[in-house]
XYZ file of C-alpha atoms in Angstrom:
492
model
C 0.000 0.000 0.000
C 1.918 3.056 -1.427
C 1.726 6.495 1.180
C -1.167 8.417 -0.669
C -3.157 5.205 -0.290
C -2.547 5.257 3.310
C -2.841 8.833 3.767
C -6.953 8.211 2.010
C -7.180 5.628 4.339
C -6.446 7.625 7.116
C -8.908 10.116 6.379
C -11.652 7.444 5.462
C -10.940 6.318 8.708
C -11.028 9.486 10.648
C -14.582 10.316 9.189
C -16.081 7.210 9.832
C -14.066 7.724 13.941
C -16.294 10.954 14.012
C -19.387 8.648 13.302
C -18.440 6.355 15.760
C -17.510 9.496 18.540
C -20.472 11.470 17.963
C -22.842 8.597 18.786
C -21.231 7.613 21.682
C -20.956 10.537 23.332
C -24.014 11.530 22.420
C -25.262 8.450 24.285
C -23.340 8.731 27.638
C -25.052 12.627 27.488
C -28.366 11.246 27.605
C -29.418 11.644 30.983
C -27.683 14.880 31.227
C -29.298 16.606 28.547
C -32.772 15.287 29.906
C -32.122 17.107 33.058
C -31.124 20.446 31.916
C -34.020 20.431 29.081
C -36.730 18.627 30.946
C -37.499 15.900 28.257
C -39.600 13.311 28.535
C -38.415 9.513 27.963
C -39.617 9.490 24.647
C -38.363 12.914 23.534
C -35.039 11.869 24.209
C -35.408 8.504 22.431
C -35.461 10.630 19.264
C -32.545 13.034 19.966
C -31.015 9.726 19.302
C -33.651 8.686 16.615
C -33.467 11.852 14.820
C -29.857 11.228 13.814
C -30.082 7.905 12.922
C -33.824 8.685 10.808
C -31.724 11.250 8.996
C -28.842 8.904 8.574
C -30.719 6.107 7.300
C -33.564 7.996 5.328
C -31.184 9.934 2.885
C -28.384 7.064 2.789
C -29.907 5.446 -0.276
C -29.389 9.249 -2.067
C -26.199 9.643 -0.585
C -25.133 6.573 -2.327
C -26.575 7.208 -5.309
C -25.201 10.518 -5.788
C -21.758 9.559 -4.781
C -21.854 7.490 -7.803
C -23.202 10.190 -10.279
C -21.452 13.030 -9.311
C -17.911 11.970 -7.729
C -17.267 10.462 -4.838
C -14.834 13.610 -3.574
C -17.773 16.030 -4.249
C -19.850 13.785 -1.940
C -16.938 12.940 0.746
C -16.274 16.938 1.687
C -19.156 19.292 1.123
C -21.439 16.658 3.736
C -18.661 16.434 6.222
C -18.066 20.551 6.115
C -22.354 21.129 6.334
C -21.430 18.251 9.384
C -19.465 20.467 11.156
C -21.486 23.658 11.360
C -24.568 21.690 12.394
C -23.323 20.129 15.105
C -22.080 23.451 16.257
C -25.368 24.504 16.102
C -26.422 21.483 17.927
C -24.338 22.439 20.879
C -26.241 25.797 20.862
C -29.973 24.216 21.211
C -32.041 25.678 23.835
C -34.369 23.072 23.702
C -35.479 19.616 22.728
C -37.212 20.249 19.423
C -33.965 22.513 18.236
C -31.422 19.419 19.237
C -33.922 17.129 17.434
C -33.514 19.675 14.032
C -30.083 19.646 14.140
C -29.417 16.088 14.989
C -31.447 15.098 11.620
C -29.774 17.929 9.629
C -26.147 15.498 10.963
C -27.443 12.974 10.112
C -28.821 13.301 6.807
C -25.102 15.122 6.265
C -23.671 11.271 7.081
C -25.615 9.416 4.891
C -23.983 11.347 1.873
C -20.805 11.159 3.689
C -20.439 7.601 4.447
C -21.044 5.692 1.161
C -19.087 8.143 -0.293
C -16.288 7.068 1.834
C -17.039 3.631 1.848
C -17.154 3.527 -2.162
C -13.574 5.291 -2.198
C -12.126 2.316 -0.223
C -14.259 -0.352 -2.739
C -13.336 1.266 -5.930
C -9.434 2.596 -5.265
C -8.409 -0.210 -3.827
C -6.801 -3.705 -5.422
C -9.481 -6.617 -4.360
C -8.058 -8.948 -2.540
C -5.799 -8.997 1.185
C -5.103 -5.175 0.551
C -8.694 -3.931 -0.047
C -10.143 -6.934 2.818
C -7.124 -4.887 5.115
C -8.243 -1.439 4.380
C -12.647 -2.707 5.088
C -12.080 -4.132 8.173
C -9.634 -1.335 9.506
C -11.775 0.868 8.439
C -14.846 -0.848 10.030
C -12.886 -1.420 13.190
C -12.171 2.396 13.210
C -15.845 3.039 13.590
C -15.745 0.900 17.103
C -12.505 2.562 17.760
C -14.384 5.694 17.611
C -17.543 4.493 19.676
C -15.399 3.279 22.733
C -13.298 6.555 22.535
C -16.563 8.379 22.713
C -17.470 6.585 25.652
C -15.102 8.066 27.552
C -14.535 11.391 26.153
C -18.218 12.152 26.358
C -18.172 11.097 29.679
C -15.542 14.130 30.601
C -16.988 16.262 28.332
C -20.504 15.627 30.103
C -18.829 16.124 33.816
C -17.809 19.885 32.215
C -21.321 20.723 29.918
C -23.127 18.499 27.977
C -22.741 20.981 25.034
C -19.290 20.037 24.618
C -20.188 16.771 23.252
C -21.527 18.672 20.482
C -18.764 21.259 20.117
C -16.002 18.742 20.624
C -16.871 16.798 16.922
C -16.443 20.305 15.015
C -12.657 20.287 15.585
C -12.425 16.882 14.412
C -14.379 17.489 11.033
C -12.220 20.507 10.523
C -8.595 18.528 11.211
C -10.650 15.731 8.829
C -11.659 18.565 6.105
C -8.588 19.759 5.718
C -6.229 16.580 5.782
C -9.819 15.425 2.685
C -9.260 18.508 0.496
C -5.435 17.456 -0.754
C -5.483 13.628 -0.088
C -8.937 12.394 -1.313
C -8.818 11.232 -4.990
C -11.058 12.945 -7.687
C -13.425 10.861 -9.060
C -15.773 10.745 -11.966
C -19.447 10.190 -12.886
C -20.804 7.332 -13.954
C -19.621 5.521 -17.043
C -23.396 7.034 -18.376
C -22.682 10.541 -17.317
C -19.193 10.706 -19.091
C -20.868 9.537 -22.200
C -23.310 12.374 -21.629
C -20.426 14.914 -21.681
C -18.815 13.078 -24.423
C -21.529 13.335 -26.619
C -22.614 16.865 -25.758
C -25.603 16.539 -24.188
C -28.025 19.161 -22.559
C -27.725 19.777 -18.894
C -31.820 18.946 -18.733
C -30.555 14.825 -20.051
C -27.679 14.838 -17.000
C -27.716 12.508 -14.649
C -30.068 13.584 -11.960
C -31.139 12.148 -8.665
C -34.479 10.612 -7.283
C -35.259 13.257 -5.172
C -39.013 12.238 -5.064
C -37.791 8.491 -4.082
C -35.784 9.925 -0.958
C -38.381 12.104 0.617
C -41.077 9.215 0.532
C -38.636 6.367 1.689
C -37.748 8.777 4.135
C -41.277 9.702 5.412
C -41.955 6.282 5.204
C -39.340 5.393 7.897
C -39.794 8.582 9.966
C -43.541 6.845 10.239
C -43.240 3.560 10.721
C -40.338 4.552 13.832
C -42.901 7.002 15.146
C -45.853 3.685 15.203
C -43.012 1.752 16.995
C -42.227 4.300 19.602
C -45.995 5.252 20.179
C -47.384 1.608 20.340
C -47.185 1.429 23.758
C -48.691 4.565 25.328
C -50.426 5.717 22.237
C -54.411 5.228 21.458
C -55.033 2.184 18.989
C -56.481 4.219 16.044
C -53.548 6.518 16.649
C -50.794 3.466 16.296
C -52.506 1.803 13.112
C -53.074 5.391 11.219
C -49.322 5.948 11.420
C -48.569 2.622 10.505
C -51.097 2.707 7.690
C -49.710 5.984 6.451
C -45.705 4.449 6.519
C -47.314 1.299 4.104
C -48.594 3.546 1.954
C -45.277 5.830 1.511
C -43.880 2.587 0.860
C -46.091 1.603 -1.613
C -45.592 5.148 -3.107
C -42.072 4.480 -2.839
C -41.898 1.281 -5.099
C -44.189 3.000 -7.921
C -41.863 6.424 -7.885
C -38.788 3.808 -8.068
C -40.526 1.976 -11.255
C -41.267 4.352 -13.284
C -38.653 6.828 -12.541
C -35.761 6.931 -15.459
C -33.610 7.403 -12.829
C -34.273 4.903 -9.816
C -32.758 5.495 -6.391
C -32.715 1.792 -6.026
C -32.521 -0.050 -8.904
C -34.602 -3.106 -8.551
C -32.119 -5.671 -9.757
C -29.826 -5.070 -7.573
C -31.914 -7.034 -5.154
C -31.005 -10.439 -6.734
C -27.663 -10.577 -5.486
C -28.692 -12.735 -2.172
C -25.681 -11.843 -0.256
C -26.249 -8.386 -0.684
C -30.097 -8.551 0.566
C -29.077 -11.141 3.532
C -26.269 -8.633 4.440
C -28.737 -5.782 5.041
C -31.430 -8.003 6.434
C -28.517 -8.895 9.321
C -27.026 -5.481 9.426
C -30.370 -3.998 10.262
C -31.277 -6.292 13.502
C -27.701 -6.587 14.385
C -27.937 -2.889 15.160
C -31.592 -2.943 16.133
C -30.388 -5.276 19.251
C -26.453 -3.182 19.756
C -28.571 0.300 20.053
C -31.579 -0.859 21.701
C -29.094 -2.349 24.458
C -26.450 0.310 25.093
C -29.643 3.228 25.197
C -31.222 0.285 28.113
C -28.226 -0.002 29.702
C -27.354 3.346 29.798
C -30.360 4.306 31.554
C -30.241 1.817 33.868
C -27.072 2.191 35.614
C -27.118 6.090 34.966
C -30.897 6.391 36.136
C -31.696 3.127 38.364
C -28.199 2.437 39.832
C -27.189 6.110 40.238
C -23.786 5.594 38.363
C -21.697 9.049 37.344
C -21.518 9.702 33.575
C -17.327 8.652 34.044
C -18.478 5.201 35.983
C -21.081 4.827 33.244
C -18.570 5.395 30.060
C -16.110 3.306 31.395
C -18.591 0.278 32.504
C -19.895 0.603 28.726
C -15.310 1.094 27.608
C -15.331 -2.716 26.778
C -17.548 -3.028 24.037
C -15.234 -1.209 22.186
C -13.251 -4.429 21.801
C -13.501 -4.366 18.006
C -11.183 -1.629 17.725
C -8.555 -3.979 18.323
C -9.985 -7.294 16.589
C -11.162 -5.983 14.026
C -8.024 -5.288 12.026
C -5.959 -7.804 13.773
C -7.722 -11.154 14.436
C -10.834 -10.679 11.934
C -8.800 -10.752 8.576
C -7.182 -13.769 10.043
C -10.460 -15.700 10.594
C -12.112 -14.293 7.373
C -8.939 -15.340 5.393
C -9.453 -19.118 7.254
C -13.269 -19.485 7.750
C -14.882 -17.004 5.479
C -17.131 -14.337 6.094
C -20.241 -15.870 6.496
C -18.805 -18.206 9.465
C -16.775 -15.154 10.882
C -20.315 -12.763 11.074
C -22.188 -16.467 11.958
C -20.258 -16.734 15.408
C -20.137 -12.859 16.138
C -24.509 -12.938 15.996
C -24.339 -16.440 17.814
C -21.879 -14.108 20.629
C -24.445 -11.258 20.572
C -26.907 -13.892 21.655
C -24.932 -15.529 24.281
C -24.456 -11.521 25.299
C -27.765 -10.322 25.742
C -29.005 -13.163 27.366
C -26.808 -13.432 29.963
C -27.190 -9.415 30.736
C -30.874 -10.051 31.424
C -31.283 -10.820 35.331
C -30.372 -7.450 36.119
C -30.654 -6.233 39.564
C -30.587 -3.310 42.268
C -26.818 -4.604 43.504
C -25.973 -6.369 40.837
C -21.690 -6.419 40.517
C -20.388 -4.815 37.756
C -18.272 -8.150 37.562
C -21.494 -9.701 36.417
C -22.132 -7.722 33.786
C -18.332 -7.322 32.211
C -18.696 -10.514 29.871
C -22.032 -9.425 28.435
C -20.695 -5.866 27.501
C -17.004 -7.606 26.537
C -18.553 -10.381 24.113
C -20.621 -7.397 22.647
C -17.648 -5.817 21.621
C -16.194 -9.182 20.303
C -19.446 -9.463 18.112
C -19.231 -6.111 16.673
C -15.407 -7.182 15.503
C -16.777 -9.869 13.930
C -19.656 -9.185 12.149
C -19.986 -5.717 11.426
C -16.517 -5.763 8.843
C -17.441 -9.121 7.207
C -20.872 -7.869 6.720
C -19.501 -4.501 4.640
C -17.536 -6.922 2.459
C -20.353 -9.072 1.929
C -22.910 -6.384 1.328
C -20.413 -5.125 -1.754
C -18.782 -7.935 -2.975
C -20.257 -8.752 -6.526
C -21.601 -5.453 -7.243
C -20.458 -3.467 -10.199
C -18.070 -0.439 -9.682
C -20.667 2.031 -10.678
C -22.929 0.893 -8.187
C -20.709 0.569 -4.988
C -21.947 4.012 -3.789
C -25.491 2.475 -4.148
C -24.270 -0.906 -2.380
C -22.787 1.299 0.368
C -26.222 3.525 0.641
C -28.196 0.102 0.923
C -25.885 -1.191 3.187
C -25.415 2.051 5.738
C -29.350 2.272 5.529
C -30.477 -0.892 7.198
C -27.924 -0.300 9.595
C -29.411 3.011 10.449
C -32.564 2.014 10.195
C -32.067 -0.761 12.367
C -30.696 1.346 14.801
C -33.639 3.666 15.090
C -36.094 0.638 15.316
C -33.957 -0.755 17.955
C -34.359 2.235 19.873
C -37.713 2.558 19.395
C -39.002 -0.949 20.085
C -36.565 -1.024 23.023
C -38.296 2.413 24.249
C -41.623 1.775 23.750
C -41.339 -1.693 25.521
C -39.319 0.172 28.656
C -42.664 2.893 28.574
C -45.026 0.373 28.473
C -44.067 -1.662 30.700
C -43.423 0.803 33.174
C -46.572 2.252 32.859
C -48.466 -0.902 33.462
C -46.231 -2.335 36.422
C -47.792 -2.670 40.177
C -44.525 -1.871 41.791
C -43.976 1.396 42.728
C -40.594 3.661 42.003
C -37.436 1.698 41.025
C -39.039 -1.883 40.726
C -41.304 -0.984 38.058
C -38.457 0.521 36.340
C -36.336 -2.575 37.151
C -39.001 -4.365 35.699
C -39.543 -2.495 32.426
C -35.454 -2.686 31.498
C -35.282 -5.713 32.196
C -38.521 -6.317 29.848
C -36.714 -3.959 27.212
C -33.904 -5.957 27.198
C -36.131 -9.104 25.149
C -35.171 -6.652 22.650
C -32.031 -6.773 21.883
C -31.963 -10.466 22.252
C -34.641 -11.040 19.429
C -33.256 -9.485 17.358
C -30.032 -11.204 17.671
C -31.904 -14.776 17.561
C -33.551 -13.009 14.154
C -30.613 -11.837 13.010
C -28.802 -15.636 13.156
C -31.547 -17.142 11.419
C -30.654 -14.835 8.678
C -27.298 -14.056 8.046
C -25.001 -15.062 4.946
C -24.556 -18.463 3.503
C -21.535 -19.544 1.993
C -21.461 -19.994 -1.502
C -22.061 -23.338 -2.837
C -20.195 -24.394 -5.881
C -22.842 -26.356 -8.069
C -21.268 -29.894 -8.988
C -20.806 -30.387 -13.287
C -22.179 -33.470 -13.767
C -20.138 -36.235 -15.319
C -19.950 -36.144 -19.242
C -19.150 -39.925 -19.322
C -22.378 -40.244 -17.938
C -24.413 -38.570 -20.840
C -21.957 -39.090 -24.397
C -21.963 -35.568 -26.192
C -23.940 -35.057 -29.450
C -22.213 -35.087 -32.515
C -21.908 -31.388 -33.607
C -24.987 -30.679 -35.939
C -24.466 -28.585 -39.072
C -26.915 -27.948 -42.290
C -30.214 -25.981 -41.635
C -30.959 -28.400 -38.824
C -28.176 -26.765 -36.831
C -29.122 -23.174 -38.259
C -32.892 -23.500 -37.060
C -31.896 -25.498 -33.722
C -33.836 -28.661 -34.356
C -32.165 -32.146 -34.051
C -32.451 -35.282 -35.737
């Protein structure tokens, strides 16, 4: 790997660190910001939800676009718009403003991230060098979350808004290492032939704007039905969900007969791809819906300090070591499908054996859940990125990367949802009064996370099969036909 490719890498890396930071400290903030801004339980589910609806509405644009109008384009105007809105962020006076500004983040990383990701899939060699530079960059996401943990919790102990300020230094030191280092790229083989032939700008590429405002109502909707299913009136809970169906349906008509698809349908036969998302998006259903529970309840319930909180939550930030040391070792020997296999059957193991919480429960009984939670996110989340882009064309990596970065998102924001609206109803409807109905409802919440895990095994990757050539001795081969019996295809 020559020193420019390195020095890409680097920055890749450092954008998809701020993801990982910005989340985590976000999270460890949590009860924080609740206290100074008076927010309910479900108004500060979506300061969380808000990012990640953002995130994973726009993702499939931001994938799209990367591939029609250059990768670089895509990479460094998002991540400079990035920066001023979370500086804004840190400004909020209220919930509703944090909320905006979270979403306008958010919406800034889905064009950011498959942009990033694509740069890694298209500029470098396949093979160990581009499997290196995935899973380090994966790995560099966790790397970023566990750092976060931390951080945020210092930041928190100072003001709360310096999570928020803290991230705009980064994207600057990351903007201006981008502007000199990250390649140029083109259009689309299409769009250059476009140019070439001199077209109008009315016949350039253009993207599926309609496409990405319904899929992204659609999800804002069906998150909202989750989130308000348990304290919400019936008729209430089946409009919204009736109303996210029908963006959906609205969705897959706009994406027919548009010239220019945000998705094109096709793209869906490659299984690996659609079992990739399909994991992706209840792997991080069941990671976010446990770290917001957990959060809560040793912050909340056990009275924990932000720092004792961050550093209880430091382990599952494993990855950032295993990810680029031991996971291209046991993808290179077992595959990927095995590799993200074990990682969902460690979530499992994880979740359930963080469910008897307690009052005085040791923090010594907890480590291995949080530890092997850290090991599964080594394992599967890397493998899964290769997976979800292996096979797909060059011109449609961005799109592979929006698909891909989507049902993570999205998983995340049902995962906090579900997990939420479980905790709310629960507690609402438990006979014991003050901490053990809380107890109760966490522990409740924390089914969660564990289906989706269980889910999430049932459907992850399958290795490919080679299919078997049966034996020509078996069946003797026709004598080669020629005369208009051969020119018309009939036999004898």
């Amino acid at each position: 790997m020559s020193g420019r490719s390195r020095g890409v890498l680097l920055v890749l890396c450092g954008a998809i660190f701020l993801e990982g930071i910005d989340v985590a400290m976000l999270n460890v903030a949590l009860p924080s910001i609740r206290a100074e801004l008076g927010l309910s339980t479900g108004e500060l589910q979506w300061v969380m939800s808000a990012y990640v609806l953002g995130y994973g509405g726009f993702m499939l644009l931001g994938g799209r676009a990367a591939d029609l109008f250059g990768r670089r384009r895509m990479f460094l105007l998002p991540l400079a718009v990035f920066l001023v809105f979370s500086g804004l962020g840190g400004l909020a006076g209220d919930g509703w403003t944090l909320v905006l500004a979270r979403f306008v983040t958010g919406t800034c990383a889905a064009f950011l991230m498959p942009a990033g990701l694509s740069v890694i899939t298209t500029g470098f060699p396949a093979g160990r060098q581009r499997t290196t530079a995935l899973l380090v960059y994966s790995g560099t996401g966790g790397g970023g979350f566990s750092v976060g943990l931390v951080v945020g919790g210092l930041l928190t102990a100072a003001d709360w808004r310096w999570v928020f300020f803290a991230p705009v230094v980064l994207a600057a030191l990351i903007l201006a290492a981008g502007l000199p280092l990250i390649p140029r790229t083109e259009e689309t083989h299409g769009a250059q032939k476009m140019r070439t032939a001199g077209t109008t700008a009315a016949a350039r590429p253009r993207l599926d704007l309609p496409g990405a405002v319904t899929v992204t109502a659609a999800i804002l909707l069906f998150v909202l039905t989750v989130e308000r299913a348990g304290h919400a009136p019936p008729v209430q809970t089946l409009a919204t969900l009736a109303a996210s169906l029908v963006l959906l349906l609205a969705f897959v008509l706009i994406e027919r007969r548009s010239p220019a698809p945000l998705v094109r349908p096709g793209i869906f036969r490659t299984r690996s791809l659609v079992r990739a998302n399909l994991t992706g998006l209840l792997f991080t259903a069941g990671f976010f819906g446990f770290q917001f529970i957990a959060v809560l309840y040793l912050r909340e319930l056990r009275g924990w300090s932000t720092l004792q909180t961050s550093f209880a939550m430091l382990a599952m930030g494993a990855d950032v070591v295993l990810a680029p040391l031991l996971t291209p070792r046991l993808v290179r020997r077992f595959g990927t499908a095995r590799v993200i296999l074990g990682g969902l059957l460690l979530a499992v193991v994880a979740y359930a054996a963080f469910l008897p919480l307690g009052m005085d429960r040791a923090y010594a009984a907890m480590f291995p859940s949080v530890l092997l939670i850290g090991v599964a996110f080594a394992l599967v989340h890397g493998p899964l990125t290769m997976t979800a882009t292996d096979g797909v064309a060059e011109r449609e990596q961005g799109l592979a990367a929006g698909l891909l970065y989507t049902s993570l998102q999205f998983g995340a924001a049902l995962g906090l949802s579900a997990a939420t609206a479980v905790a709310t109803a629960v507690a609402g409807a438990a006979t014991a009064p003050g901490d053990g109905g809380l107890l109760t409802a966490y522990r409740t919440a924390l089914l969660v996370p564990l289906l989706a895990a269980v889910l999430a095994v049932l459907l992850s990757p399958r290795e490919r099969r080679r299919r078997r050539r049966p034996l020509r001795t078996l069946t003797p081969p026709k004598p080669a036909l020629c005369g208009p019996a051969a020119r018309d295809g009939r036999g004898e």
